[in-house]
Coordinates of C-alpha atoms and ligand atoms in Angstrom, one line a residue:
X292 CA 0.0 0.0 0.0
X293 CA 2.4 2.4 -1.1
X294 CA 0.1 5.4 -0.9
X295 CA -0.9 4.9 2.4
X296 CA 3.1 4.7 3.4
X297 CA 4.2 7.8 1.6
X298 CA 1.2 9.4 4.0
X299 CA 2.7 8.8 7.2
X300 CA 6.8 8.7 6.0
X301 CA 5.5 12.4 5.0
X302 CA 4.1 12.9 8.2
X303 CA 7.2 11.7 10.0
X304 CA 9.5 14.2 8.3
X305 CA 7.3 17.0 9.3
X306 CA 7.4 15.5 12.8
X307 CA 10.8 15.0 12.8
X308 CA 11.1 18.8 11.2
X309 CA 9.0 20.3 14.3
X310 CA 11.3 18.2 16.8
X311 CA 14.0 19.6 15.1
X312 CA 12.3 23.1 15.6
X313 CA 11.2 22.8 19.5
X314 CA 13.6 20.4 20.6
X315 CA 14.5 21.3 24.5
X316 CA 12.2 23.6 24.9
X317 CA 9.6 21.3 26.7
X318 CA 8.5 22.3 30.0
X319 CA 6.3 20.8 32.9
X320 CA 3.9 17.9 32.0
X321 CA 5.2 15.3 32.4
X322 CA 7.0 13.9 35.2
X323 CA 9.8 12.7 33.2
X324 CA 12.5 14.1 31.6
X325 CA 11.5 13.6 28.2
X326 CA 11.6 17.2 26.8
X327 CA 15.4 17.0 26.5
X328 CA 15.6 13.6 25.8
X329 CA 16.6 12.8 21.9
X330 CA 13.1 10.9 20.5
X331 CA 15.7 7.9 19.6
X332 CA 16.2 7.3 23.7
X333 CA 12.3 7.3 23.8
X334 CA 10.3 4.4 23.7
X335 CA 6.1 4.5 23.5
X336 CA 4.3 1.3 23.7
X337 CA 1.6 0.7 21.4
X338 CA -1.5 -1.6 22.2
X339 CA -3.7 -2.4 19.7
X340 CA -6.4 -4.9 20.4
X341 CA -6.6 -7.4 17.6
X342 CA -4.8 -8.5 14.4
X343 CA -8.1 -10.3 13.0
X344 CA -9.5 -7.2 11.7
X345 CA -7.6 -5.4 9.0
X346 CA -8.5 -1.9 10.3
X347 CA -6.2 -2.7 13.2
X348 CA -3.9 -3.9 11.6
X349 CA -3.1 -0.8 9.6
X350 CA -4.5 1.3 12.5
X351 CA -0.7 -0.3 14.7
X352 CA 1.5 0.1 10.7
X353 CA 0.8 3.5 10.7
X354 CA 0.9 4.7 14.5
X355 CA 4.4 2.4 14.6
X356 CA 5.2 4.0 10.9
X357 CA 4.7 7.2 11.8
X358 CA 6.6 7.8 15.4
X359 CA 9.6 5.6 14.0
X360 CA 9.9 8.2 11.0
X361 CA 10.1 10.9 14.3
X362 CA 12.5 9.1 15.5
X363 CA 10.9 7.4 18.5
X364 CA 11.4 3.6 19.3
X365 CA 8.5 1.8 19.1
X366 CA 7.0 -1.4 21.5
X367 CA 4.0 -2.1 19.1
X368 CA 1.5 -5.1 20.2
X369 CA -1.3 -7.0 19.6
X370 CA -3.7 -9.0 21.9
X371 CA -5.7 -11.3 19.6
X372 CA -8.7 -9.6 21.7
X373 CA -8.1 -11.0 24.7
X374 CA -8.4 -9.1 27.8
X375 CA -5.7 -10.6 30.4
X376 CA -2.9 -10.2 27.2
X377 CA -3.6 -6.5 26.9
X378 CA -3.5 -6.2 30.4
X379 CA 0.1 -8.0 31.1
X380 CA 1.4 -6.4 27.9
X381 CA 0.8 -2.6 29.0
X382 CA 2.2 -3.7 32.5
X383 CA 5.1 -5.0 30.6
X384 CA 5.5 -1.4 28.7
X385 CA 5.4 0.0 32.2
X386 CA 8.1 -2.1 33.3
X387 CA 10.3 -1.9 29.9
X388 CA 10.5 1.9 30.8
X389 CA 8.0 3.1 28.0
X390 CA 8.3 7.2 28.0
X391 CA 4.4 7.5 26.3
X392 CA 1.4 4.6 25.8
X393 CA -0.9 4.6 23.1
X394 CA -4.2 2.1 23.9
X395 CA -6.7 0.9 21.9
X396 CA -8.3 -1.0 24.9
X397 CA -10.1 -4.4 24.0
X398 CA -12.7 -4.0 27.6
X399 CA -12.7 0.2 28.1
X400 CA -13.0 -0.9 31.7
X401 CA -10.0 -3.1 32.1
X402 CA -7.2 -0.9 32.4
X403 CA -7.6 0.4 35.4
X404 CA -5.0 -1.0 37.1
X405 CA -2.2 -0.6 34.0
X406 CA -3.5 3.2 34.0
X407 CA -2.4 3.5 37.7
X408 CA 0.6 2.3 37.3
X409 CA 1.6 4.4 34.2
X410 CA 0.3 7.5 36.3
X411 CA 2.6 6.4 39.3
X412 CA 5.7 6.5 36.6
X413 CA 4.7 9.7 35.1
X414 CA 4.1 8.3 31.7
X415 CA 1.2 9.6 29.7
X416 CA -1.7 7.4 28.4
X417 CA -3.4 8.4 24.9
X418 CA -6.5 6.3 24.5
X419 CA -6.9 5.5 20.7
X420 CA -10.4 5.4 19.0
X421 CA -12.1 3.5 21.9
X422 CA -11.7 5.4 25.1
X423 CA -10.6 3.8 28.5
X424 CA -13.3 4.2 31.0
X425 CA -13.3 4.8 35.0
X426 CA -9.8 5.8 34.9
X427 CA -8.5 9.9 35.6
X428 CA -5.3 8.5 34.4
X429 CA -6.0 8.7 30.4
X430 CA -4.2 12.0 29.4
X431 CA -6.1 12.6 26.0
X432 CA -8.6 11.0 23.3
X433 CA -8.1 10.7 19.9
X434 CA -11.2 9.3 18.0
X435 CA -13.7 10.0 15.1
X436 CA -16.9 11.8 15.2
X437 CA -18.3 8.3 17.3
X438 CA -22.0 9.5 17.4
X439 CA -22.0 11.1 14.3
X440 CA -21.2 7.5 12.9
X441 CA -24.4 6.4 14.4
X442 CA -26.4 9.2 12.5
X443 CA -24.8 8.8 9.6
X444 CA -24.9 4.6 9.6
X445 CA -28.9 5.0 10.6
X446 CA -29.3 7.4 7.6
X447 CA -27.1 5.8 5.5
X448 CA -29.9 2.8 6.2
X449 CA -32.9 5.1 5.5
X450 CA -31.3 6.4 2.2
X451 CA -31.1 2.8 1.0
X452 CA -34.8 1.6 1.5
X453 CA -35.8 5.4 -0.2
X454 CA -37.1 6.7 3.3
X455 CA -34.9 9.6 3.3
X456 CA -32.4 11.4 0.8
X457 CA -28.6 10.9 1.4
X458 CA -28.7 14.4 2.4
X459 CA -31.1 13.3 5.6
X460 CA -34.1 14.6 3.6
X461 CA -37.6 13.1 3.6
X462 CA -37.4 10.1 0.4
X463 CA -40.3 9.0 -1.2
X464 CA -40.7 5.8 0.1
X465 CA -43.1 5.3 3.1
X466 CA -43.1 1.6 4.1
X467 CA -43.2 -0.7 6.1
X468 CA -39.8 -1.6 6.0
X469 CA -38.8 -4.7 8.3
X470 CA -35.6 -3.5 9.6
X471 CA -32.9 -5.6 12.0
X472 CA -31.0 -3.8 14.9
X473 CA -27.2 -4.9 15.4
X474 CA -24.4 -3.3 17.8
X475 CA -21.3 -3.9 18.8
X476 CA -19.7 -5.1 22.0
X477 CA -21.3 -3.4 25.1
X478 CA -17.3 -3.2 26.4
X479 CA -16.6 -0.7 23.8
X480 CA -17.6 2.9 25.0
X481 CA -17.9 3.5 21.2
X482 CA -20.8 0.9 20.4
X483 CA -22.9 2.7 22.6
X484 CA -22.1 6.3 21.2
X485 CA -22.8 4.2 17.5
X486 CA -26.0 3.1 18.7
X487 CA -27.1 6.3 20.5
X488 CA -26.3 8.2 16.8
X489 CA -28.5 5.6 14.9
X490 CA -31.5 5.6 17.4
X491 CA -31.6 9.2 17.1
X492 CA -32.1 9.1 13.1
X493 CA -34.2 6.0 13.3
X494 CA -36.4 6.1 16.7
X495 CA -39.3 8.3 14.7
X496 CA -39.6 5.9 11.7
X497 CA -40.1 3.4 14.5
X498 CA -42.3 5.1 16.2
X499 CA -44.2 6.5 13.0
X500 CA -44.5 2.7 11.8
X501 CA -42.1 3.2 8.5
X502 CA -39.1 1.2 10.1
X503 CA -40.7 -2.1 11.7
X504 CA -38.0 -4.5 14.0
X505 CA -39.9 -7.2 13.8
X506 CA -38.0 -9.6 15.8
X507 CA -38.8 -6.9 18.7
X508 CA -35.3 -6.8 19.9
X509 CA -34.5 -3.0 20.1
X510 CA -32.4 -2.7 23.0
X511 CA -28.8 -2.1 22.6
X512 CA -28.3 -5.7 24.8
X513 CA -30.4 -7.7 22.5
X514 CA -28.1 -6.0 19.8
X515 CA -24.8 -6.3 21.0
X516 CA -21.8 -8.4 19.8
X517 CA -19.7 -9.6 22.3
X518 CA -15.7 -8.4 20.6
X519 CA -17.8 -7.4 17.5
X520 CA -17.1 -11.1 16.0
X521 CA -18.2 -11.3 12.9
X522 CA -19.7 -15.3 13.7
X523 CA -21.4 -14.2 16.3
X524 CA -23.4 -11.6 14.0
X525 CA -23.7 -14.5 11.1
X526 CA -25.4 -16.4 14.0
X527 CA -27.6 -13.8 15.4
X528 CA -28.7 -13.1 12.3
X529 CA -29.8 -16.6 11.4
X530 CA -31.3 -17.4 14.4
X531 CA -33.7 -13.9 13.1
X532 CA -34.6 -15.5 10.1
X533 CA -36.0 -18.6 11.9
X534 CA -37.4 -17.1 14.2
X535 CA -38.9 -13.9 12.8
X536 CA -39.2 -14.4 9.1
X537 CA -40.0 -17.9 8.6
X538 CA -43.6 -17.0 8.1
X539 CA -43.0 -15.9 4.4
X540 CA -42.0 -12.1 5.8
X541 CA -38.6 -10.8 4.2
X542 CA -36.2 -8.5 5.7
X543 CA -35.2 -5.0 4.3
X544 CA -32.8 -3.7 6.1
X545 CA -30.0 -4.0 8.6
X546 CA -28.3 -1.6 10.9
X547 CA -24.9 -2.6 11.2
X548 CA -22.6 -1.0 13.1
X549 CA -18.9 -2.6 11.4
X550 CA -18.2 -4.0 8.1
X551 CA -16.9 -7.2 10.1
X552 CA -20.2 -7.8 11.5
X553 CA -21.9 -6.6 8.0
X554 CA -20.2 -9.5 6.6
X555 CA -21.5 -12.1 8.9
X556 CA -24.8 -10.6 8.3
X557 CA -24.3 -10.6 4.4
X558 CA -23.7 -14.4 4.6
X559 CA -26.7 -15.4 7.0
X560 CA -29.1 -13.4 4.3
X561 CA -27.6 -15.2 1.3
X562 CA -27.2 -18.4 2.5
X563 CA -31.0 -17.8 3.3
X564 CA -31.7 -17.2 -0.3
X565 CA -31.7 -13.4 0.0
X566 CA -29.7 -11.3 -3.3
X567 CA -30.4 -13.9 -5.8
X568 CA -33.1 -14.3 -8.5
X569 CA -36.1 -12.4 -7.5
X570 CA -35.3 -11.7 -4.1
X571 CA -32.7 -8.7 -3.2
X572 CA -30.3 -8.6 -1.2
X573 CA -31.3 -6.2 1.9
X574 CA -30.2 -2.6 2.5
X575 CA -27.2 -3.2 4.5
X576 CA -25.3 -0.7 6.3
X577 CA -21.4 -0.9 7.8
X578 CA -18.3 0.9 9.5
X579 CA -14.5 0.8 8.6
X580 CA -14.7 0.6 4.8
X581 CA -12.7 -2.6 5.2
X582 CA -11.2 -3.7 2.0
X583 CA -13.3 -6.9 1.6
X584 CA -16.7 -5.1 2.5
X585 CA -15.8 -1.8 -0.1
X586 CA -15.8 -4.6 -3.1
X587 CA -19.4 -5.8 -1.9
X588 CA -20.5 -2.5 -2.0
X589 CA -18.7 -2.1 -5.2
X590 CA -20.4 -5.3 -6.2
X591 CA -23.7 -3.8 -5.0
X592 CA -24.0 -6.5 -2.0
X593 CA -23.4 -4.3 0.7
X594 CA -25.0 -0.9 0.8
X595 CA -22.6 1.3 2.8
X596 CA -20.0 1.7 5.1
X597 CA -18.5 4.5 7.0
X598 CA -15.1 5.8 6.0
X599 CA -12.4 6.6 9.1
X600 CA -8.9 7.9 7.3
X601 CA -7.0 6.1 9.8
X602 CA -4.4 7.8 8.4
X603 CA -5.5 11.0 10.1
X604 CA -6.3 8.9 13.4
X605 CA -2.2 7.8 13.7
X606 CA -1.4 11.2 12.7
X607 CA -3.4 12.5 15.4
X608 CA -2.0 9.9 17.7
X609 CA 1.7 10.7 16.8
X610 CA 1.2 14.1 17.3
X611 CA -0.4 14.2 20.7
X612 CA 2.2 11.9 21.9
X613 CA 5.0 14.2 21.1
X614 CA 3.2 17.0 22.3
X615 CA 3.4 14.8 26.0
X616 CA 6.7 13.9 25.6
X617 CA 8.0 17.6 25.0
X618 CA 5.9 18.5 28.0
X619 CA 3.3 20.2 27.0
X620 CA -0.6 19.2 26.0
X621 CA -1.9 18.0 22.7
X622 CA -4.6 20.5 21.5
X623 CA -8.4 19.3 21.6
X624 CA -11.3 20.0 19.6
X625 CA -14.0 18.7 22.2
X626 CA -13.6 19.2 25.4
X627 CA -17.4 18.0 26.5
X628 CA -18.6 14.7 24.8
X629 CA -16.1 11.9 26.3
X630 CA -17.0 11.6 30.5
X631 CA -15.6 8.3 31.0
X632 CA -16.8 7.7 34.3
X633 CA -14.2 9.6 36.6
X634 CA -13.8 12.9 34.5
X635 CA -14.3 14.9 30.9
X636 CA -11.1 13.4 29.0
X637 CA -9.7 15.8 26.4
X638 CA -10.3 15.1 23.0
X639 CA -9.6 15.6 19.1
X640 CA -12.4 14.0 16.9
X641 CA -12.1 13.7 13.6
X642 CA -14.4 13.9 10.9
X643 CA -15.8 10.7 9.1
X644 CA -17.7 9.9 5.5
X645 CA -20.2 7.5 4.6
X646 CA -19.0 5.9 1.3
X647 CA -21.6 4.0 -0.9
X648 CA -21.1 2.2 -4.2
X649 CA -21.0 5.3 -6.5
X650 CA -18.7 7.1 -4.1
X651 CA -16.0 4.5 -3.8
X652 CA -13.6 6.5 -6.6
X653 CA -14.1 9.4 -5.2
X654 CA -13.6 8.8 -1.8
X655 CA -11.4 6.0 -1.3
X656 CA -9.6 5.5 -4.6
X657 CA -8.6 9.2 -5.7
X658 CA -8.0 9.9 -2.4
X659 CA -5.0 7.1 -2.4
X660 CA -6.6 4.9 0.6
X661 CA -7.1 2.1 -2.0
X662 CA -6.2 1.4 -5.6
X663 CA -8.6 0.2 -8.2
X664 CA -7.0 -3.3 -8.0
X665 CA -7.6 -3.6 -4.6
X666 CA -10.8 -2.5 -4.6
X667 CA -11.4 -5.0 -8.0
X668 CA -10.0 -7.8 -6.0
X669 CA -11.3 -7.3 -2.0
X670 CA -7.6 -7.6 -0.5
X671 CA -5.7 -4.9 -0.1
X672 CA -1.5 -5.4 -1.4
X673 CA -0.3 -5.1 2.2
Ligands
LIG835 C1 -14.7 0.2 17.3 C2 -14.2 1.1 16.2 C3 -14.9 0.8 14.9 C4 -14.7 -0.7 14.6 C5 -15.0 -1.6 15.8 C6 -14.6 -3.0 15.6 O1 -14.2 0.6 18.5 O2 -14.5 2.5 16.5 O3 -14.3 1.6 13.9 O4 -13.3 -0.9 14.2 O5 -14.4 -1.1 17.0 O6 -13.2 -3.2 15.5

C-alpha cells in the first residue's frame, strides 16, 4: 500500500522537522525528563487490540510507521482480543520503561490497574479510537466523530430503502420496511455512542410505523456483539430468520454498526436465499470501509460503510504523543462529549464519510486509501 506509506513517512519528516524546531524547549507535564531527551532514547508502547480485523492492523503500521519516522522507538502489540494479554502487555510497557502509551483497549473498563501504574511513573496514556473508562489517568482522546457515525450509519440505512435522501431529507418511500437492529460489544464505549447516533435518526420511523423491528429486539443488549465477532453476528442473524421471518415475511434492512459484522450478516441473508433471482439482497449498512466489504458495496452487495482515514487517526495519535513527551498538552477540539466515568477526558475527533457504491472512486480510490485493483480484488497489497 504504497500510498498509504508515503502518507505517514510524509508525516514523519514533518514531525521530525518540528522536533527539530522545538527540541528542548519542553516544560512541565510530564514527570519525566522527556523534553530533552533525543526521540531515539524514547520508547512508546503501542496496544492495539486485535490482528483479525484489518482496520487494526493498519491502525498499529501506521501509528508504529509514523513515530519511528520521528525518530521514537517503538513497543507495538497485539492482543488477539483478549483481555488478560492486553493487560500484562501494557504492564510490561510499564516495566520496559515506555516514556508514552498509546491504547486501543479491548474492555474500556479493564485498564484500570495498568492506567495507575503508568500514572505512578509519570508516563502519559493516549486512549486511541475506543476510550478507557473509570480511569483519571488517560491523558487525552483521539477518535472519530463516534456519534456522528451512528447518525450517519442509521441514515445511511434510510437512504437505502428510499425513506430519506442521502442528504437526511424526507425520500419517497413510506413503508413498512422490516428493519434488523445490530451493535457492537457493550465493552466498547464506542458501540454505545454508534448506537445512541443511529437511534436518534431512526427512533421516529419506528415510532411513526415506516421502520418495523420485527423480531422486537430494540435494546442495545439484544443487539450487541460480544468483541464485535463477525460469527457471532452470522449467528444472530440466522437465528432472526428462523425465528422472525420464517412466516413468508422478508427483511429490508440491517443496521450494522462494522463492516466485520456486515459480513456475517451478508452471509446469514444469502445463505437464506436473499440477493439472488427475485429476491434482493437487503439494505445493508457498515463501519471501517474494510477492503473486503468496499468490493461488496462495489459489487452492490453491501450498501454502505463509513469511511475513518486512519491515516489522520495515527497522525493525530503521533502528534499528541510528542506533544506529551516535549511537555506540554496535545490541543483538543472537544472538550465535553467523552466523561468516562471519573472525568471529561480531552479530546480531538475527527471527521468521518459515509462511502456508498457510487462514491468508492471518489472517496477511497482518488483519495489514495485504496487502488482500483484492490478495490477490484477485495484484498488490499499489504
Ligand atoms: C470500534 C471502532 C470501529 C470498529 C470496531 C470493531 O471501537 O471504533 O471503527 O473498528 O471497533 O473493530
Amino acid at each position: 500500500m504504497v500510498s498509504k506509506k508515503l502518507g505517514v513517512v510524509a508525516l514523519g519528516s514533518a514531525l521530525a522537522f518540528s522536533l527539530t524546531a522545538c527540541g528542548g524547549e519542553g516544560a512541565g507535564g510530564s514527570t519525566q525528563d522527556t523534553a530533552n531527551a533525543d526521540p531515539s532514547e524514547l520508547t512508546i508502547g503501542v496496544a492495539m487490540p486485535t490482528q483479525t480485523s484489518e482496520r487494526w492492523i493498519a491502525d498499529g503500521a501506521s501509528v508504529e510507521e509514523g513515530l519511528e519516522a520521528a525518530g521514537y522507538e517503538v513497543n507495538l502489540q497485539y492482543a488477539n482480543d483478549d483481555i488478560p494479554t492486553q493487560q500484562q502487555q501494557i504492564d510490561q510497557m510499564i516495566t520496559q520503561g515506555a516514556d508514552a502509551l498509546v491504547v486501543a483497549a479491548i474492555d474500556g473498563t479493564a485498564l484500570s490497574g495498568q492506567l495507575q501504574a503508568a500514572a505512578d511513573a509519570g508516563i502519559p496514556v493516549i486512549s486511541y479510537d475506543r476510550l478507557i473508562r473509570d480511569s483519571e489517568n488517560v491523558d487525552f482522546y483521539v477518535t472519530f466523530d463516534n456519534e456522528e457515525v451512528g447518525r450517519q450509519q442509521a441514515t445511511a440505512l434510510l437512504a437505502g430503502l428510499g425513506v430519506l435522501n442521502r442528504d437526511g431529507t424526507p425520500g419517497q418511500a413510506t413503508g413498512p420496511f422490516n428493519v434488523e437492529l445490530f451493535a457492537g460489544s457493550l465493552d466498547d464505549n464506542n458501540a454505545h455512542f454508534f448506537w445512541g447516533g443511529a437511534m436518534e435518526v431512526l427512533q421516529p420511523f419506528i415510532d411513526n410505523g415506516t421502520v418495523v423491528v420485527k423480531s422486537g429486539q430494540t435494546s442495545i443488549e439484544q443487539a450487541a456483539t460480544l468483541r464485535w465477532q463477525q460469527e457471532t453476528a452470522q449467528r444472530r442473524m440466522e437465528d432472526l430468520l428462523t425465528s422472525t421471518y420464517s412466516d413468508g415475511s422478508r427483511v429490508d434492512g440491517v443496521l450494522s454498526p462494522y463492516d466485520g459484522l456486515s459480513r456475517g450478516i451478508i452471509t446469514a441473508l444469502q445463505n437464506a436465499g436473499y440477493g439472488s433471482g427475485s429476491n434482493p439482497i437487503p439494505v445493508v449498512t457498515g463501519q471501517d470501509a474494510e477492503i473486503a466489504s468496499v468490493k461488496l458495496i462495489a459489487d452492490g452487495v453491501q450498501s454502505s460503510t463509513i469511511f475513518k482515514d486512519t491515516r489522520n487517526l495515527a497522525e493525530q495519535a503521533i502528534t499528541s504523543t510528542q506533544a506529551f513527551l516535549e511537555g506540554g498538552e496535545p490541543e483538543a477540539n472537544d472538550t465535553e462529549t467523552y466523561d468516562n466515568g471519573v472525568k471529561v477526558v480531552p479530546a480531538y475527533l475527527l471527521p468521518i464519510e459515509t462511502v456508498y457504491q457510487d462514491t468508492i472512486q471518489q472517496q477511497l480510490i482518488d483519495t489514495g486509501y485504496y487502488t482500483a485493483e484492490e478495490v477490484a480484488s477485495g484484498q488490499s497489497a499489504g
